[in-house]
PDB file of C-alpha atoms in Angstrom:
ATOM      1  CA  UNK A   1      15.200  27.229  -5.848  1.00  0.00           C
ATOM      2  CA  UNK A   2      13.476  24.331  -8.109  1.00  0.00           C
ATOM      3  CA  UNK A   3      15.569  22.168 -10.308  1.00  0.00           C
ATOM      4  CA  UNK A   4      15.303  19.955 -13.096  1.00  0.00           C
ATOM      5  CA  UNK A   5      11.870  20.805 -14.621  1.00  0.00           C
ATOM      6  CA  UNK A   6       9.192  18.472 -16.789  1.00  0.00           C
ATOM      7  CA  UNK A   7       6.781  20.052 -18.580  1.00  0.00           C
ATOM      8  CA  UNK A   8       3.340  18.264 -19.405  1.00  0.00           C
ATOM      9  CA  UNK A   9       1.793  18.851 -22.356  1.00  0.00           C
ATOM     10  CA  UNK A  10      -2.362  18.003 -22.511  1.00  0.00           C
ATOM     11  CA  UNK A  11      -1.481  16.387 -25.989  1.00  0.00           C
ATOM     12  CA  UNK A  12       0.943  14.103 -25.127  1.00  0.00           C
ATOM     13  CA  UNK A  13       1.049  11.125 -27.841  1.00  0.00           C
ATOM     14  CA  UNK A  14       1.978   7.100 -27.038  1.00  0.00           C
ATOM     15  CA  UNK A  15       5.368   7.652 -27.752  1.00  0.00           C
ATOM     16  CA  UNK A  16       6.204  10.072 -25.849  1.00  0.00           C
ATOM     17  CA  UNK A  17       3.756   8.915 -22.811  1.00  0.00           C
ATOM     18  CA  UNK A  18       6.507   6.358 -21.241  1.00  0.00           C
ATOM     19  CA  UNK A  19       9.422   9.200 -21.436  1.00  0.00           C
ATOM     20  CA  UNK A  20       7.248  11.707 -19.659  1.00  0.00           C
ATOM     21  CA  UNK A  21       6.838   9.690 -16.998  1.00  0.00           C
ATOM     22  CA  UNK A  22      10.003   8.542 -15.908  1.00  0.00           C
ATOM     23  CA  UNK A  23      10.692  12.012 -15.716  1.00  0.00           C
ATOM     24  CA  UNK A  24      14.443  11.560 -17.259  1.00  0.00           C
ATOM     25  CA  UNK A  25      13.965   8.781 -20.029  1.00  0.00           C
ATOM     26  CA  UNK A  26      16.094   6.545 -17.847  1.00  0.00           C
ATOM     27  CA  UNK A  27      13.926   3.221 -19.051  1.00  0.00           C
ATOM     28  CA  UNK A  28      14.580   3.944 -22.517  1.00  0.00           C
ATOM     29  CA  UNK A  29      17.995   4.011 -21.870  1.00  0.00           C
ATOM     30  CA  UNK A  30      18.256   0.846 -19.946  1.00  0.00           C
ATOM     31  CA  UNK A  31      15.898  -0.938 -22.960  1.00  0.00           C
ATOM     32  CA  UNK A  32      18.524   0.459 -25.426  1.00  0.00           C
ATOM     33  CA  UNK A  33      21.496  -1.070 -24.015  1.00  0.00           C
ATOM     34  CA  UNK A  34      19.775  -4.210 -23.254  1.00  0.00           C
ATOM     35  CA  UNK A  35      17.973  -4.940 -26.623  1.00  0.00           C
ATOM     36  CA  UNK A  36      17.041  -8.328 -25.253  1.00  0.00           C
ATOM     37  CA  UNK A  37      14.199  -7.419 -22.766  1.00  0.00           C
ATOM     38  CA  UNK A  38      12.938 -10.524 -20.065  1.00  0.00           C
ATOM     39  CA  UNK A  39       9.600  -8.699 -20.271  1.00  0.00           C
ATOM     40  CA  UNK A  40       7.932  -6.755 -22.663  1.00  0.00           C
ATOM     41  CA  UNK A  41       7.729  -2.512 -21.938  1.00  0.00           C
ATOM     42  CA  UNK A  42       5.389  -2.097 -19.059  1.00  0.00           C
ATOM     43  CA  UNK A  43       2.031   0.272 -19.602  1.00  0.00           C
ATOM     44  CA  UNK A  44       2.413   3.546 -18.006  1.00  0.00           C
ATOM     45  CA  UNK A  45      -0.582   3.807 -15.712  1.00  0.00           C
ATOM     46  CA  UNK A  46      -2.367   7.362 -16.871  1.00  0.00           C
ATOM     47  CA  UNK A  47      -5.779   8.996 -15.854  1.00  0.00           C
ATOM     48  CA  UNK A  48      -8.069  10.985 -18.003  1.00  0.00           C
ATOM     49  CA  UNK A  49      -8.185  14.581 -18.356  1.00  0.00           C
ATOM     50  CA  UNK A  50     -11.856  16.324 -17.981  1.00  0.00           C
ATOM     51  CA  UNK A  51     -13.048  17.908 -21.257  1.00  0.00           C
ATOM     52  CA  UNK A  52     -10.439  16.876 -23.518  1.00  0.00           C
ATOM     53  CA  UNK A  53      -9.194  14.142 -25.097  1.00  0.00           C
ATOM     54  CA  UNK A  54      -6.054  13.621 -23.389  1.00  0.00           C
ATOM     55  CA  UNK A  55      -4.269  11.613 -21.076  1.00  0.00           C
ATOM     56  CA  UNK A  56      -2.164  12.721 -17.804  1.00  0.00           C
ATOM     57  CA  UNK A  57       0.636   9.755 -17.409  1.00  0.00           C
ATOM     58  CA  UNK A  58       1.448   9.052 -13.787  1.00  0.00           C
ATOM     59  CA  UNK A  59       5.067   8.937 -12.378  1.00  0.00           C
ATOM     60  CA  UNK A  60       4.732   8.927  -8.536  1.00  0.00           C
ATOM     61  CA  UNK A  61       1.611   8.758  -5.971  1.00  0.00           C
ATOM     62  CA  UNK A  62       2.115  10.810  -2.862  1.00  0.00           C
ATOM     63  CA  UNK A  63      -0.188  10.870   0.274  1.00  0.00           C
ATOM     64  CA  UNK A  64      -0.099  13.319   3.038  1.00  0.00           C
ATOM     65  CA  UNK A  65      -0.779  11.933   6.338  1.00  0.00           C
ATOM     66  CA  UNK A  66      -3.121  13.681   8.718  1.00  0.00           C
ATOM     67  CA  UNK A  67      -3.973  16.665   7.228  1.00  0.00           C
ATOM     68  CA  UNK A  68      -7.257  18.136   8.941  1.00  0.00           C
ATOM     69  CA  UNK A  69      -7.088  18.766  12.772  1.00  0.00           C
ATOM     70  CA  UNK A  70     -10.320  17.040  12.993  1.00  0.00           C
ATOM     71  CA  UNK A  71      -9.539  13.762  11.548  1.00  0.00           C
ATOM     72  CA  UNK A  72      -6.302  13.922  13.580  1.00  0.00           C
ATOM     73  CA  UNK A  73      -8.373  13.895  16.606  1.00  0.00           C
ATOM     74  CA  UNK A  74     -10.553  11.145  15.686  1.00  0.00           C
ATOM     75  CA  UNK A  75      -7.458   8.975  15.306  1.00  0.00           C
ATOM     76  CA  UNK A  76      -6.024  10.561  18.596  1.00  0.00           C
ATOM     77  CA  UNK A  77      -2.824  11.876  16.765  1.00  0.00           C
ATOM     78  CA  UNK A  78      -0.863  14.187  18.329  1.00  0.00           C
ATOM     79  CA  UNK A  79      -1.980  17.767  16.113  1.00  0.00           C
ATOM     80  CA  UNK A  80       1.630  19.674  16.361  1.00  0.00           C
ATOM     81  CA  UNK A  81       2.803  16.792  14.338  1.00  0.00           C
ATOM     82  CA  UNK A  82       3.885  18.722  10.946  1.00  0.00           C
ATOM     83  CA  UNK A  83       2.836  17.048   7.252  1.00  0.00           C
ATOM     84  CA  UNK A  84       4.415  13.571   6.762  1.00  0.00           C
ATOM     85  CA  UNK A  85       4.317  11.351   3.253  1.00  0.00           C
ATOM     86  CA  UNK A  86       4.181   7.843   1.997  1.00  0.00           C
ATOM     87  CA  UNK A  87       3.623   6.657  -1.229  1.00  0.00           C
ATOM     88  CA  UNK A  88       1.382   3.981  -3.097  1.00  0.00           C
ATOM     89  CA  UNK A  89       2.561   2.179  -6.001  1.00  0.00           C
ATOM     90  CA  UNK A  90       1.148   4.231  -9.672  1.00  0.00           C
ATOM     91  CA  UNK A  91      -0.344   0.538 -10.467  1.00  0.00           C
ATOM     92  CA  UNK A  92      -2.974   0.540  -7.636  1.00  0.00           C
ATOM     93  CA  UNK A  93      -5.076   3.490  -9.368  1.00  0.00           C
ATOM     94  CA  UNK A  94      -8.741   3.115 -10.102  1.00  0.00           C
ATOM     95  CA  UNK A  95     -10.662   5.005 -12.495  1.00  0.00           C
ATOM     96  CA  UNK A  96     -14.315   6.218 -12.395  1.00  0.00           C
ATOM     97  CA  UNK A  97     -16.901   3.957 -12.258  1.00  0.00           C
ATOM     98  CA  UNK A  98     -14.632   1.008 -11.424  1.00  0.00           C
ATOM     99  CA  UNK A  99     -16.038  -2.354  -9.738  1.00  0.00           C
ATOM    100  CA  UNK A 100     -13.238  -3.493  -7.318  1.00  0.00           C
ATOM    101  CA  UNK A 101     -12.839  -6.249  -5.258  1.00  0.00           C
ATOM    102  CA  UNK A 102     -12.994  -6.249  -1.183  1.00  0.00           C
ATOM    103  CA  UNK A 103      -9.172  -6.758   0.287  1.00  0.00           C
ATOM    104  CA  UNK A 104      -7.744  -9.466   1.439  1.00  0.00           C
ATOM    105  CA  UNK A 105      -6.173  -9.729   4.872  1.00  0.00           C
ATOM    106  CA  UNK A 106      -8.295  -7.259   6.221  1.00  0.00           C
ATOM    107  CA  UNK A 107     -11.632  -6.659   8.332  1.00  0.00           C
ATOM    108  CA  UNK A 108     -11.771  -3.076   8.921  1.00  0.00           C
ATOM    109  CA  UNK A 109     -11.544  -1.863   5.256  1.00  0.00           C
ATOM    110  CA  UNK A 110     -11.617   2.287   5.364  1.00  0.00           C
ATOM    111  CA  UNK A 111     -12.591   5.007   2.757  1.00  0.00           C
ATOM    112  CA  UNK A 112     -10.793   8.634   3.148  1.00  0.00           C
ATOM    113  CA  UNK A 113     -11.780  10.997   0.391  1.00  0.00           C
ATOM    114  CA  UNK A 114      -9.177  13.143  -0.269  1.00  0.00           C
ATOM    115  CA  UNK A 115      -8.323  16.559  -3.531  1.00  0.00           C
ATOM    116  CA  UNK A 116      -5.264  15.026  -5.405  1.00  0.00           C
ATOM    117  CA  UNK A 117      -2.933  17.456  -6.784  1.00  0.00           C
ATOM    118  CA  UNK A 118      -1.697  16.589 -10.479  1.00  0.00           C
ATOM    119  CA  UNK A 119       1.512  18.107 -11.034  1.00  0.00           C
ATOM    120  CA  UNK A 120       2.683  19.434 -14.588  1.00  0.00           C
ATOM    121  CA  UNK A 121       6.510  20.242 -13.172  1.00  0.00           C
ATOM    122  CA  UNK A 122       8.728  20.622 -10.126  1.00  0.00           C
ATOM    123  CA  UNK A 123      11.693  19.945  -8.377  1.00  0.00           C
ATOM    124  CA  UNK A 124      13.692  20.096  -5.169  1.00  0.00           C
ATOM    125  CA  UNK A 125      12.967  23.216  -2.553  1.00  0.00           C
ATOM    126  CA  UNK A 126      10.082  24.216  -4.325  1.00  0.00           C
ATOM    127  CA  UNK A 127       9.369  27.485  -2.281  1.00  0.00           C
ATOM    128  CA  UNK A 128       5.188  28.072  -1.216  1.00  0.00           C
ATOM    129  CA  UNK A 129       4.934  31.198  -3.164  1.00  0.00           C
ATOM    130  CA  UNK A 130       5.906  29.249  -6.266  1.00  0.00           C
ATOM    131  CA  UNK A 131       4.354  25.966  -5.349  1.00  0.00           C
ATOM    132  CA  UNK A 132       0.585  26.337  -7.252  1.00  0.00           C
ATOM    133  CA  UNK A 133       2.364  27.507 -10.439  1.00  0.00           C
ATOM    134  CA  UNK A 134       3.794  23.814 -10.733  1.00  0.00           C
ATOM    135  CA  UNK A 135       0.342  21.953 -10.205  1.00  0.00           C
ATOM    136  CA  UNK A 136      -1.380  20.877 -13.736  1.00  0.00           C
ATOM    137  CA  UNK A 137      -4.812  20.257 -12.358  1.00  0.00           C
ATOM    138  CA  UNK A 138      -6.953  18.610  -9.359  1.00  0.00           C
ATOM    139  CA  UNK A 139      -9.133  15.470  -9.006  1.00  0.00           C
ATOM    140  CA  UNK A 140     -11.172  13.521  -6.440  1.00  0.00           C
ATOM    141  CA  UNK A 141      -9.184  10.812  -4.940  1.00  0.00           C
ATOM    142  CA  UNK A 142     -10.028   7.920  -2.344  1.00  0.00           C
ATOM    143  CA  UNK A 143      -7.305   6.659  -0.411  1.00  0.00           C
ATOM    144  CA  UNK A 144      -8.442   3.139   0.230  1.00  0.00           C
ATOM    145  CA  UNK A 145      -6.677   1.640   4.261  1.00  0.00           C
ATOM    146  CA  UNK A 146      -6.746  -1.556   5.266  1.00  0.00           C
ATOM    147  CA  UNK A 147      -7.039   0.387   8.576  1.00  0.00           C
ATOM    148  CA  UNK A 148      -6.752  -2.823  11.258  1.00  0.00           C
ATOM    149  CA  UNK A 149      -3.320  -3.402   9.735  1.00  0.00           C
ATOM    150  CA  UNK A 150      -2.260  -0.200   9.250  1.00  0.00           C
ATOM    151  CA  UNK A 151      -2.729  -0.049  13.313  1.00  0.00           C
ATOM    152  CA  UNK A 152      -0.884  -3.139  13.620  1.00  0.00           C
ATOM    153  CA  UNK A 153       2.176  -1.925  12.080  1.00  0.00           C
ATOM    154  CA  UNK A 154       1.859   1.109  14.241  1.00  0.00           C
ATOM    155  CA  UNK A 155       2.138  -0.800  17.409  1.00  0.00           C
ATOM    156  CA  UNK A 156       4.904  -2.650  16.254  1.00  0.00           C
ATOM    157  CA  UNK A 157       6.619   0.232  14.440  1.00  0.00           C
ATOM    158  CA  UNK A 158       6.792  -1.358  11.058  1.00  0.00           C
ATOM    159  CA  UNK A 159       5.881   0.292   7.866  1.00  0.00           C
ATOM    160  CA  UNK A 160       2.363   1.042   6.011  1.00  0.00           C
ATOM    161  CA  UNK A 161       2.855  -0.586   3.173  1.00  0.00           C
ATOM    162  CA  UNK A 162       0.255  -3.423   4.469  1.00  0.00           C
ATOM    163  CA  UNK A 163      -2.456  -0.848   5.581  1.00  0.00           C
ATOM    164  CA  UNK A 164      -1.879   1.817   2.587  1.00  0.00           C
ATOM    165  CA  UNK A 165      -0.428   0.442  -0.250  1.00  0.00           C
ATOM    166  CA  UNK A 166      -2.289  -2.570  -1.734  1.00  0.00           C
ATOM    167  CA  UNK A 167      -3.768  -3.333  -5.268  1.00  0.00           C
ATOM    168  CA  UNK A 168      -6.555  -0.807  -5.566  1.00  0.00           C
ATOM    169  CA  UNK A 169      -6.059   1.569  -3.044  1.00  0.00           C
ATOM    170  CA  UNK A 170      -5.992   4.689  -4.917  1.00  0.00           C
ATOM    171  CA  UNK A 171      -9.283   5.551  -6.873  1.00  0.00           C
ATOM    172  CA  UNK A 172      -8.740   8.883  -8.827  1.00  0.00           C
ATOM    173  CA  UNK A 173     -11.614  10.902 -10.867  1.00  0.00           C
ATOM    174  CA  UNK A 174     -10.266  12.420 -13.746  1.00  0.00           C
ATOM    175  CA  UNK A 175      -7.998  15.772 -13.938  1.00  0.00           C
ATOM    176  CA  UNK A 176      -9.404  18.870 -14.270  1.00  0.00           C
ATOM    177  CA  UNK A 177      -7.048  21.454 -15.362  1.00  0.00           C
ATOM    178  CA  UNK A 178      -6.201  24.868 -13.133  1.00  0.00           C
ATOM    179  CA  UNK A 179      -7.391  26.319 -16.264  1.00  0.00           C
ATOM    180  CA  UNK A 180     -10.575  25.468 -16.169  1.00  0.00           C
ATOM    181  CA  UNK A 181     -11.150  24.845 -12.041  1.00  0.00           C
ATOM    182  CA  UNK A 182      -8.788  27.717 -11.197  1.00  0.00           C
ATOM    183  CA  UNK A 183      -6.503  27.078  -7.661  1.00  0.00           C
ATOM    184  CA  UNK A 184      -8.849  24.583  -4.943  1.00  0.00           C
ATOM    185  CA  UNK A 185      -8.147  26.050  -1.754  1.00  0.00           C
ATOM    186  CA  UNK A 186     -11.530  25.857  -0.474  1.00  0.00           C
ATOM    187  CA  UNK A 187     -15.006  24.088  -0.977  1.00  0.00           C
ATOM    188  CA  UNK A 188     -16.566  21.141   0.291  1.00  0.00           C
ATOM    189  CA  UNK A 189     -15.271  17.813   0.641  1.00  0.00           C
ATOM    190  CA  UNK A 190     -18.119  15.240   0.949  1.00  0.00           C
ATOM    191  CA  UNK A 191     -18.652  11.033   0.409  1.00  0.00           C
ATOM    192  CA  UNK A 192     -21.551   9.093   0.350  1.00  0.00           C
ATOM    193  CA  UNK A 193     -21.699   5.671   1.089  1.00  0.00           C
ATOM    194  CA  UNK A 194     -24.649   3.854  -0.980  1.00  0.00           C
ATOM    195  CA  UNK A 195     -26.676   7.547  -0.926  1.00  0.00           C
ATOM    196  CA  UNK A 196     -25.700   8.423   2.840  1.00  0.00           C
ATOM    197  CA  UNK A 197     -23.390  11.171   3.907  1.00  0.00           C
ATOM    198  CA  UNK A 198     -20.435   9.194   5.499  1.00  0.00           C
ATOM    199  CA  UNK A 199     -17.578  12.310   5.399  1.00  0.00           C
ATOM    200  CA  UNK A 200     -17.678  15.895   5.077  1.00  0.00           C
ATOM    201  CA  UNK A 201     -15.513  18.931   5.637  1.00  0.00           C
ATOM    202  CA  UNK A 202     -13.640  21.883   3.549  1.00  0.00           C
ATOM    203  CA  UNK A 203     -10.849  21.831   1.626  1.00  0.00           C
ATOM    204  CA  UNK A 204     -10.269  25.397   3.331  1.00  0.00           C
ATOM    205  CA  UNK A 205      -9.820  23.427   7.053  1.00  0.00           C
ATOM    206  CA  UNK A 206      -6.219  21.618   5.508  1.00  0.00           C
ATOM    207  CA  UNK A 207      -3.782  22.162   8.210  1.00  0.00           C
ATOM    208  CA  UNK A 208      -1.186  22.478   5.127  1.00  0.00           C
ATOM    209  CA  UNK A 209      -2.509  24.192   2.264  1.00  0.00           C
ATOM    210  CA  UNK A 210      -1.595  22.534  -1.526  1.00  0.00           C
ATOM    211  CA  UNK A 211       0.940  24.758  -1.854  1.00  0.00           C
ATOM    212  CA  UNK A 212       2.546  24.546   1.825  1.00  0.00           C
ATOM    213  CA  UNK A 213       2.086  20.378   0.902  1.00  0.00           C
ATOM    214  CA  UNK A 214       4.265  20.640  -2.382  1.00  0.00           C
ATOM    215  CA  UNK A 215       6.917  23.109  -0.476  1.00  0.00           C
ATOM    216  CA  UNK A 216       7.352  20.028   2.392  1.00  0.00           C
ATOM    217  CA  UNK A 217       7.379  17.436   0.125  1.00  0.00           C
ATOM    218  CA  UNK A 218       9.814  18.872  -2.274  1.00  0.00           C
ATOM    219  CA  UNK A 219      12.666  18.718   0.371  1.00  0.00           C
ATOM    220  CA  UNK A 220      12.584  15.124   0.729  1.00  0.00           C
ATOM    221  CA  UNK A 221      11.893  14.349  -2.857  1.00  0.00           C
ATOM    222  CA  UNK A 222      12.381  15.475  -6.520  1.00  0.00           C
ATOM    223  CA  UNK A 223       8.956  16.319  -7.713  1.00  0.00           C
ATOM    224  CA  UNK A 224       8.662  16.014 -11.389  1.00  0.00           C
ATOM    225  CA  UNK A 225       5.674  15.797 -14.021  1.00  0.00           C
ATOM    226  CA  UNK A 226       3.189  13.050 -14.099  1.00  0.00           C
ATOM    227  CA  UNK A 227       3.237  13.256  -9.686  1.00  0.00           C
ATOM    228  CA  UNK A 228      -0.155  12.860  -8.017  1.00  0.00           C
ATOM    229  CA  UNK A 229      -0.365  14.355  -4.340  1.00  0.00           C
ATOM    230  CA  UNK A 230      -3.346  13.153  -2.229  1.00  0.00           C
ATOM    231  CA  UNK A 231      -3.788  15.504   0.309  1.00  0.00           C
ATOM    232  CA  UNK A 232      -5.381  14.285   3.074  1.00  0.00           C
ATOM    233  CA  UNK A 233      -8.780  13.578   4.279  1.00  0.00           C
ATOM    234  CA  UNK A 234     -10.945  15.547   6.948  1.00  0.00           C
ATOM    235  CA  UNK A 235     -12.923  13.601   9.357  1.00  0.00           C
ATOM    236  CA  UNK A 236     -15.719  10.448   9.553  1.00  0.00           C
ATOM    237  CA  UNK A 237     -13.612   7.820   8.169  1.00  0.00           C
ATOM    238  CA  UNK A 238     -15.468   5.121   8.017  1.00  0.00           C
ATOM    239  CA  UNK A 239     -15.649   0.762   7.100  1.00  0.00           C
ATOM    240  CA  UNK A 240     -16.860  -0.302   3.583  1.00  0.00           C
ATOM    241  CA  UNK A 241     -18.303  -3.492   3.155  1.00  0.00           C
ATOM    242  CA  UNK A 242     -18.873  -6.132  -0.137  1.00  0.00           C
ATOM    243  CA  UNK A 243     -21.471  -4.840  -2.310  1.00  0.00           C
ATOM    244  CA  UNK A 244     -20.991  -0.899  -0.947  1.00  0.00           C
ATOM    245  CA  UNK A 245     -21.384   2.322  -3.412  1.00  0.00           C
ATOM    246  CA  UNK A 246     -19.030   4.961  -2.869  1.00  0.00           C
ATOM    247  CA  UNK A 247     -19.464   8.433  -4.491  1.00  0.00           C
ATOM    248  CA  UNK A 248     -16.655  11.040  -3.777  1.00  0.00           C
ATOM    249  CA  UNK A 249     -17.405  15.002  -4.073  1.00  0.00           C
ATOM    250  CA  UNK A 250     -15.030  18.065  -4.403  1.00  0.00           C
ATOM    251  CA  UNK A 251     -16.857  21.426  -5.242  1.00  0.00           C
ATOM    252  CA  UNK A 252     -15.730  21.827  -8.787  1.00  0.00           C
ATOM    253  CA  UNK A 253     -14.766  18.559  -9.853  1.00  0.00           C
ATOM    254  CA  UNK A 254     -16.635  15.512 -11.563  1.00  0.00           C
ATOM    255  CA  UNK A 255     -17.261  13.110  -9.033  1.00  0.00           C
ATOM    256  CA  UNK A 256     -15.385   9.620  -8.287  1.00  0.00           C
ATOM    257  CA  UNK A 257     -17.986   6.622  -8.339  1.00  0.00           C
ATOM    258  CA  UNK A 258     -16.538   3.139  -7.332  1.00  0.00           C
ATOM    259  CA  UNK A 259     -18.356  -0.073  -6.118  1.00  0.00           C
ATOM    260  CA  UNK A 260     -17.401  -2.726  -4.001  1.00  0.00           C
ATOM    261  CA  UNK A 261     -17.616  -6.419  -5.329  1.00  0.00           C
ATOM    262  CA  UNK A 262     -19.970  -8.899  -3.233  1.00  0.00           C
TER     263      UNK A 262
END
């Protein structure tokens, strides 16, 4: 049984861009009983929407962690495991042809291309039969790992946030809408790394389907308009180095294009 709807509209205008969201208008309300502000109102980080001249505001980012049996085995995860989440901050998005710098801290520096849901509504307990009719559109995402201390914080049992969450760690194409790429369940996945194949798979060989994804995710949190769901990546991860070209491929999408500073 969902809850609590938001409803995005391909139109949306500047005013009404912050509001959407939040998902409840909660910042306005905090601005209005504070009129003296320490900061001035924060940009709402938003992606553009293929075809139209439109905008798709983001709220939340969502990954899915090991989501294709193969890539589980590469990392020698245990496969019964079922769909787990973390998040990345809505800040560290990159758009389309972006020129980013190489991470600090880090010297095994990871691509995983991943389909990233974009999701119009929602709410708690979404059930899978209902799941797709709450999804806005799909894009190409790369979720960016500082992978050596992501593995470090494994051994020690500490969280991600070092390995997975870091400025720039979520490049995102821009949203297609169902309407015009109808459901993605299946076509290929593929990434080339300065003009050479580096990953490729199926969107059909997901352990968890989109919908199945949404269903699991929606009993530990409130999905709401404006969420972005990377959905895992299948197999060939693989190191990027200063001065690399990375060009991201979903059947059905526009591609995601970033470089690498030197």
């Amino acid at each position: 049984m969902t809850s609590r709807r938001f409803v995005l509209s391909s139109g949306l205008g500047i005013a009404g861009l912050t509001s959407l969201a939040m998902g409840s208008g909660r910042l306005q309300a905090a601005q209005a009983a504070s009129p003296a502000s320490v900061i001035p109102p924060l940009p709402v980080p938003a992606l553009p929407v293929a075809g139209q001249n439109a905008i798709f505001p983001v709220r939340r980012v969502y990954c899915v962690g090991r989501n294709y049996l193969a890539h589980i085995k590469e990392l020698n995860h245990d496969t019964r495991e079922p769909p787990f989440f973390f998040q990345k901050a809505r800040d560290m998005l990159v758009q389309n042809n972006a020129a980013i710098p190489y991470p600090t801290l880090t010297h095994d520096y990871e691509h995983e291309i991943e389909l990233v849901l974009a999701m119009k509504s929602g709410g708690m307990n979404i059930p899978v039969s209902d799941a797709e009719n709450h999804i806005y559109g799909y894009a190409v995402g790369l979720d960016m790992t500082r992978r050596d201390l992501q593995k470090q914080a494994q051994e020690k049992r500490q969280p991600w946030e070092a390995g997975k969450s870091f400025d720039n760690a979520a490049p995102c194409g821009s949203i297609v809408p169902v309407t015009k790429s109808g459901h993605l369940n299946k076509g290929r996945i593929h990434l080339e790394l300065n003009g050479q194949t580096a990953a490729d798979g199926n969107l059909e060989d997901m352990i968890w389907s989109p919908a199945e994804i949404i269903a699991h995710l929606s009993t530990a949190f409130e999905i709401a308009a404006g969420d972005l769901i990377y959905t895992g990546t299948p197999r060939a991860v693989g190191k990027v180095s200063p001065g690399d070209k990375l060009a991201a491929h979903i059947d059905g999408l526009p591609s995601l294009r970033i470089s690498i500073l030197s």
